[in-house]
Amino acid sequence: MRFALLLCAAFAVPASLAAQTCALEFTIEVTRGVGDIPPGTELMGHAEFTTEGSFRQEGGSTAHLATGTMALNDTISGPVWALITTSRDFTSDLVGIYAHHVTGFTFAGSRFDGPMALTLYGTPGTRPEPVPPMTQDEWDSLALRRTFQLHSNNGDMLAGDVTALQADCT
């Protein structure tokens, strides 16, 4: 019986799409500063990633395993390990890009080693499927809220609003 349920679940989940490669350039305006990066500072960032398969998670989200790099001001960087997407009719749609093992930023003895996240929200129904956006218009449709966070090893974080985002995906 358990085998039959697992088999049914496997066919109920959309098949993994072909690998998607994206290069993103983004600007954040800092809202929660740290050290010599006060609120109001603009920081430039970029992310390059290739998706490598996906699986459904609880609550209707889908995890897309990925490889690549996310960087802020070319000095703070970490490997991208996943994108998380949601696509539902009753709550905001979401695309989050997540990096871990971040290096390049320490303040007052705290290492800001991640996770580092770029999280884009759209109104419910913005994303018809729980897959990463492909075109610039699809990325632009996630305009309800756009945030960036970099967490430290002691609970502090550098955070801001994403004010610009350019995407090139294949």
PDB file of C-alpha atoms in Angstrom:
ATOM      1  CA  MET A   1       0.000   0.000   0.000  1.00  0.00           C
ATOM      2  CA  ARG A   2       2.778   2.427   0.929  1.00  0.00           C
ATOM      3  CA  PHE A   3       4.531   1.702  -2.374  1.00  0.00           C
ATOM      4  CA  ALA A   4       1.314   2.457  -4.278  1.00  0.00           C
ATOM      5  CA  LEU A   5       0.947   5.803  -2.476  1.00  0.00           C
ATOM      6  CA  LEU A   6       4.544   6.746  -3.241  1.00  0.00           C
ATOM      7  CA  LEU A   7       4.064   5.786  -6.874  1.00  0.00           C
ATOM      8  CA  CYS A   8       0.903   7.917  -7.095  1.00  0.00           C
ATOM      9  CA  ALA A   9       2.681  10.843  -5.435  1.00  0.00           C
ATOM     10  CA  ALA A  10       5.541  10.593  -7.917  1.00  0.00           C
ATOM     11  CA  PHE A  11       3.144  10.937 -10.836  1.00  0.00           C
ATOM     12  CA  ALA A  12       1.153  13.724  -9.157  1.00  0.00           C
ATOM     13  CA  VAL A  13       4.210  15.990  -8.986  1.00  0.00           C
ATOM     14  CA  PRO A  14       5.034  17.824 -12.207  1.00  0.00           C
ATOM     15  CA  ALA A  15       8.047  16.371 -13.966  1.00  0.00           C
ATOM     16  CA  SER A  16      11.286  18.258 -13.514  1.00  0.00           C
ATOM     17  CA  LEU A  17      11.760  20.797 -16.235  1.00  0.00           C
ATOM     18  CA  ALA A  18      14.924  21.130 -18.246  1.00  0.00           C
ATOM     19  CA  ALA A  19      17.714  22.941 -16.453  1.00  0.00           C
ATOM     20  CA  GLN A  20      17.283  26.699 -16.441  1.00  0.00           C
ATOM     21  CA  THR A  21      20.242  29.067 -16.313  1.00  0.00           C
ATOM     22  CA  CYS A  22      19.796  32.679 -15.199  1.00  0.00           C
ATOM     23  CA  ALA A  23      21.989  35.707 -14.616  1.00  0.00           C
ATOM     24  CA  LEU A  24      20.417  38.381 -12.402  1.00  0.00           C
ATOM     25  CA  GLU A  25      21.665  41.903 -11.660  1.00  0.00           C
ATOM     26  CA  PHE A  26      19.925  43.676  -8.781  1.00  0.00           C
ATOM     27  CA  THR A  27      20.098  46.795  -6.628  1.00  0.00           C
ATOM     28  CA  ILE A  28      19.041  46.910  -3.001  1.00  0.00           C
ATOM     29  CA  GLU A  29      18.345  49.894  -0.776  1.00  0.00           C
ATOM     30  CA  VAL A  30      19.411  48.960   2.741  1.00  0.00           C
ATOM     31  CA  THR A  31      16.603  49.164   5.321  1.00  0.00           C
ATOM     32  CA  ARG A  32      18.425  47.392   8.151  1.00  0.00           C
ATOM     33  CA  GLY A  33      22.059  48.383   8.168  1.00  0.00           C
ATOM     34  CA  VAL A  34      25.099  46.898   9.820  1.00  0.00           C
ATOM     35  CA  GLY A  35      28.328  48.718  10.714  1.00  0.00           C
ATOM     36  CA  ASP A  36      29.435  51.024   7.913  1.00  0.00           C
ATOM     37  CA  ILE A  37      26.436  50.062   5.743  1.00  0.00           C
ATOM     38  CA  PRO A  38      23.672  52.357   7.090  1.00  0.00           C
ATOM     39  CA  PRO A  39      20.004  52.389   6.029  1.00  0.00           C
ATOM     40  CA  GLY A  40      19.551  54.184   2.718  1.00  0.00           C
ATOM     41  CA  THR A  41      22.768  52.811   1.198  1.00  0.00           C
ATOM     42  CA  GLU A  42      22.410  51.343  -2.294  1.00  0.00           C
ATOM     43  CA  LEU A  43      24.250  48.074  -2.906  1.00  0.00           C
ATOM     44  CA  MET A  44      24.671  46.240  -6.196  1.00  0.00           C
ATOM     45  CA  GLY A  45      24.276  42.491  -6.398  1.00  0.00           C
ATOM     46  CA  HIS A  46      24.213  39.683  -8.887  1.00  0.00           C
ATOM     47  CA  ALA A  47      23.310  36.016  -8.987  1.00  0.00           C
ATOM     48  CA  GLU A  48      24.010  33.316 -11.521  1.00  0.00           C
ATOM     49  CA  PHE A  49      22.408  29.910 -11.167  1.00  0.00           C
ATOM     50  CA  THR A  50      21.394  26.753 -12.991  1.00  0.00           C
ATOM     51  CA  THR A  51      18.489  24.684 -11.699  1.00  0.00           C
ATOM     52  CA  GLU A  52      19.116  20.949 -11.398  1.00  0.00           C
ATOM     53  CA  GLY A  53      15.802  19.357 -10.515  1.00  0.00           C
ATOM     54  CA  SER A  54      12.844  20.040  -8.265  1.00  0.00           C
ATOM     55  CA  PHE A  55      10.553  18.502  -5.693  1.00  0.00           C
ATOM     56  CA  ARG A  56       7.311  19.551  -4.019  1.00  0.00           C
ATOM     57  CA  GLN A  57       7.403  20.686  -0.412  1.00  0.00           C
ATOM     58  CA  GLU A  58       4.798  21.184   2.269  1.00  0.00           C
ATOM     59  CA  GLY A  59       2.321  24.013   1.867  1.00  0.00           C
ATOM     60  CA  GLY A  60       2.369  24.017  -1.912  1.00  0.00           C
ATOM     61  CA  SER A  61       5.909  25.253  -2.459  1.00  0.00           C
ATOM     62  CA  THR A  62       8.441  23.694  -4.796  1.00  0.00           C
ATOM     63  CA  ALA A  63      12.187  23.501  -4.169  1.00  0.00           C
ATOM     64  CA  HIS A  64      14.419  23.786  -7.213  1.00  0.00           C
ATOM     65  CA  LEU A  65      17.935  22.615  -6.419  1.00  0.00           C
ATOM     66  CA  ALA A  66      20.510  24.865  -8.053  1.00  0.00           C
ATOM     67  CA  THR A  67      24.181  25.626  -8.394  1.00  0.00           C
ATOM     68  CA  GLY A  68      25.689  29.059  -8.863  1.00  0.00           C
ATOM     69  CA  THR A  69      26.736  32.135  -6.924  1.00  0.00           C
ATOM     70  CA  MET A  70      25.056  35.159  -5.357  1.00  0.00           C
ATOM     71  CA  ALA A  71      27.179  38.225  -4.577  1.00  0.00           C
ATOM     72  CA  LEU A  72      26.701  41.659  -3.070  1.00  0.00           C
ATOM     73  CA  ASN A  73      29.128  44.482  -3.927  1.00  0.00           C
ATOM     74  CA  ASP A  74      31.490  41.831  -5.381  1.00  0.00           C
ATOM     75  CA  THR A  75      32.981  41.265  -1.905  1.00  0.00           C
ATOM     76  CA  ILE A  76      30.220  39.287  -0.179  1.00  0.00           C
ATOM     77  CA  SER A  77      29.333  36.001  -1.880  1.00  0.00           C
ATOM     78  CA  GLY A  78      28.054  32.494  -1.405  1.00  0.00           C
ATOM     79  CA  PRO A  79      26.961  29.498  -3.443  1.00  0.00           C
ATOM     80  CA  VAL A  80      23.321  29.363  -4.556  1.00  0.00           C
ATOM     81  CA  TRP A  81      21.829  26.054  -3.446  1.00  0.00           C
ATOM     82  CA  ALA A  82      18.077  26.416  -4.092  1.00  0.00           C
ATOM     83  CA  LEU A  83      15.187  28.413  -5.441  1.00  0.00           C
ATOM     84  CA  ILE A  84      11.833  28.097  -3.707  1.00  0.00           C
ATOM     85  CA  THR A  85       8.648  28.899  -5.623  1.00  0.00           C
ATOM     86  CA  THR A  86       4.980  29.046  -4.724  1.00  0.00           C
ATOM     87  CA  SER A  87       2.012  29.404  -7.026  1.00  0.00           C
ATOM     88  CA  ARG A  88      -1.379  29.531  -5.337  1.00  0.00           C
ATOM     89  CA  ASP A  89      -4.667  31.354  -5.638  1.00  0.00           C
ATOM     90  CA  PHE A  90      -5.063  32.320  -1.984  1.00  0.00           C
ATOM     91  CA  THR A  91      -1.705  33.754  -0.908  1.00  0.00           C
ATOM     92  CA  SER A  92       1.164  35.681  -2.453  1.00  0.00           C
ATOM     93  CA  ASP A  93       3.211  33.897  -5.076  1.00  0.00           C
ATOM     94  CA  LEU A  94       6.901  33.725  -4.265  1.00  0.00           C
ATOM     95  CA  VAL A  95      10.276  33.135  -5.851  1.00  0.00           C
ATOM     96  CA  GLY A  96      13.199  32.983  -3.436  1.00  0.00           C
ATOM     97  CA  ILE A  97      16.851  32.497  -4.357  1.00  0.00           C
ATOM     98  CA  TYR A  98      18.991  31.201  -1.492  1.00  0.00           C
ATOM     99  CA  ALA A  99      22.762  31.124  -0.951  1.00  0.00           C
ATOM    100  CA  HIS A 100      24.644  29.675   2.000  1.00  0.00           C
ATOM    101  CA  HIS A 101      28.241  29.478   3.277  1.00  0.00           C
ATOM    102  CA  VAL A 102      28.545  33.222   2.597  1.00  0.00           C
ATOM    103  CA  THR A 103      31.950  34.881   2.945  1.00  0.00           C
ATOM    104  CA  GLY A 104      33.240  38.441   2.797  1.00  0.00           C
ATOM    105  CA  PHE A 105      31.423  40.316   5.586  1.00  0.00           C
ATOM    106  CA  THR A 106      32.174  40.435   9.299  1.00  0.00           C
ATOM    107  CA  PHE A 107      31.216  43.151  11.777  1.00  0.00           C
ATOM    108  CA  ALA A 108      31.966  43.389  15.512  1.00  0.00           C
ATOM    109  CA  GLY A 109      32.999  39.757  15.636  1.00  0.00           C
ATOM    110  CA  SER A 110      29.869  38.488  13.887  1.00  0.00           C
ATOM    111  CA  ARG A 111      30.231  36.565  10.648  1.00  0.00           C
ATOM    112  CA  PHE A 112      27.471  37.245   8.157  1.00  0.00           C
ATOM    113  CA  ASP A 113      27.685  33.751   6.702  1.00  0.00           C
ATOM    114  CA  GLY A 114      24.097  33.337   5.632  1.00  0.00           C
ATOM    115  CA  PRO A 115      21.719  32.362   4.530  1.00  0.00           C
ATOM    116  CA  MET A 116      21.566  35.130   1.932  1.00  0.00           C
ATOM    117  CA  ALA A 117      18.201  35.445   0.218  1.00  0.00           C
ATOM    118  CA  LEU A 118      16.625  37.392  -2.604  1.00  0.00           C
ATOM    119  CA  THR A 119      12.851  37.005  -2.181  1.00  0.00           C
ATOM    120  CA  LEU A 120      10.282  38.286  -4.681  1.00  0.00           C
ATOM    121  CA  TYR A 121       6.539  38.246  -4.041  1.00  0.00           C
ATOM    122  CA  GLY A 122       3.672  38.573  -6.501  1.00  0.00           C
ATOM    123  CA  THR A 123      -0.065  38.847  -6.041  1.00  0.00           C
ATOM    124  CA  PRO A 124      -1.885  35.499  -5.813  1.00  0.00           C
ATOM    125  CA  GLY A 125      -2.007  33.874  -9.240  1.00  0.00           C
ATOM    126  CA  THR A 126       0.950  35.839 -10.648  1.00  0.00           C
ATOM    127  CA  ARG A 127       2.830  32.607 -11.354  1.00  0.00           C
ATOM    128  CA  PRO A 128       0.579  30.075 -13.119  1.00  0.00           C
ATOM    129  CA  GLU A 129       2.982  27.235 -12.235  1.00  0.00           C
ATOM    130  CA  PRO A 130       5.485  26.841  -9.374  1.00  0.00           C
ATOM    131  CA  VAL A 131       8.492  27.184 -11.693  1.00  0.00           C
ATOM    132  CA  PRO A 132      11.175  29.880 -11.768  1.00  0.00           C
ATOM    133  CA  PRO A 133      10.455  32.865 -14.026  1.00  0.00           C
ATOM    134  CA  MET A 134      12.086  32.796 -17.444  1.00  0.00           C
ATOM    135  CA  THR A 135      11.441  36.161 -19.122  1.00  0.00           C
ATOM    136  CA  GLN A 136      12.052  39.676 -17.829  1.00  0.00           C
ATOM    137  CA  ASP A 137       8.268  40.245 -17.827  1.00  0.00           C
ATOM    138  CA  GLU A 138       7.793  37.186 -15.592  1.00  0.00           C
ATOM    139  CA  TRP A 139      10.443  38.453 -13.156  1.00  0.00           C
ATOM    140  CA  ASP A 140       8.878  41.955 -13.274  1.00  0.00           C
ATOM    141  CA  SER A 141       5.444  40.525 -12.406  1.00  0.00           C
ATOM    142  CA  LEU A 142       6.789  39.634  -8.945  1.00  0.00           C
ATOM    143  CA  ALA A 143       6.453  43.226  -7.765  1.00  0.00           C
ATOM    144  CA  LEU A 144       4.247  42.992  -4.654  1.00  0.00           C
ATOM    145  CA  ARG A 145       7.327  42.999  -2.418  1.00  0.00           C
ATOM    146  CA  ARG A 146      11.021  42.431  -3.173  1.00  0.00           C
ATOM    147  CA  THR A 147      13.483  41.864  -0.341  1.00  0.00           C
ATOM    148  CA  PHE A 148      17.083  40.935   0.343  1.00  0.00           C
ATOM    149  CA  GLN A 149      18.482  39.479   3.580  1.00  0.00           C
ATOM    150  CA  LEU A 150      21.920  38.374   4.743  1.00  0.00           C
ATOM    151  CA  HIS A 151      21.924  36.709   8.162  1.00  0.00           C
ATOM    152  CA  SER A 152      24.779  36.548  10.656  1.00  0.00           C
ATOM    153  CA  ASN A 153      25.854  33.787  12.993  1.00  0.00           C
ATOM    154  CA  ASN A 154      24.375  35.681  15.979  1.00  0.00           C
ATOM    155  CA  GLY A 155      20.875  36.551  14.756  1.00  0.00           C
ATOM    156  CA  ASP A 156      21.668  39.957  13.227  1.00  0.00           C
ATOM    157  CA  MET A 157      21.031  40.671   9.569  1.00  0.00           C
ATOM    158  CA  LEU A 158      21.673  43.087   6.751  1.00  0.00           C
ATOM    159  CA  ALA A 159      18.399  43.651   4.889  1.00  0.00           C
ATOM    160  CA  GLY A 160      16.907  45.814   2.202  1.00  0.00           C
ATOM    161  CA  ASP A 161      14.390  46.317  -0.545  1.00  0.00           C
ATOM    162  CA  VAL A 162      15.192  45.234  -4.091  1.00  0.00           C
ATOM    163  CA  THR A 163      14.743  48.406  -6.167  1.00  0.00           C
ATOM    164  CA  ALA A 164      15.897  47.077  -9.556  1.00  0.00           C
ATOM    165  CA  LEU A 165      16.277  43.623 -11.083  1.00  0.00           C
ATOM    166  CA  GLN A 166      17.411  42.571 -14.545  1.00  0.00           C
ATOM    167  CA  ALA A 167      17.240  38.921 -15.583  1.00  0.00           C
ATOM    168  CA  ASP A 168      18.661  36.964 -18.492  1.00  0.00           C
ATOM    169  CA  CYS A 169      17.528  33.317 -18.512  1.00  0.00           C
ATOM    170  CA  THR A 170      17.902  30.465 -20.967  1.00  0.00           C
TER     171      THR A 170
END
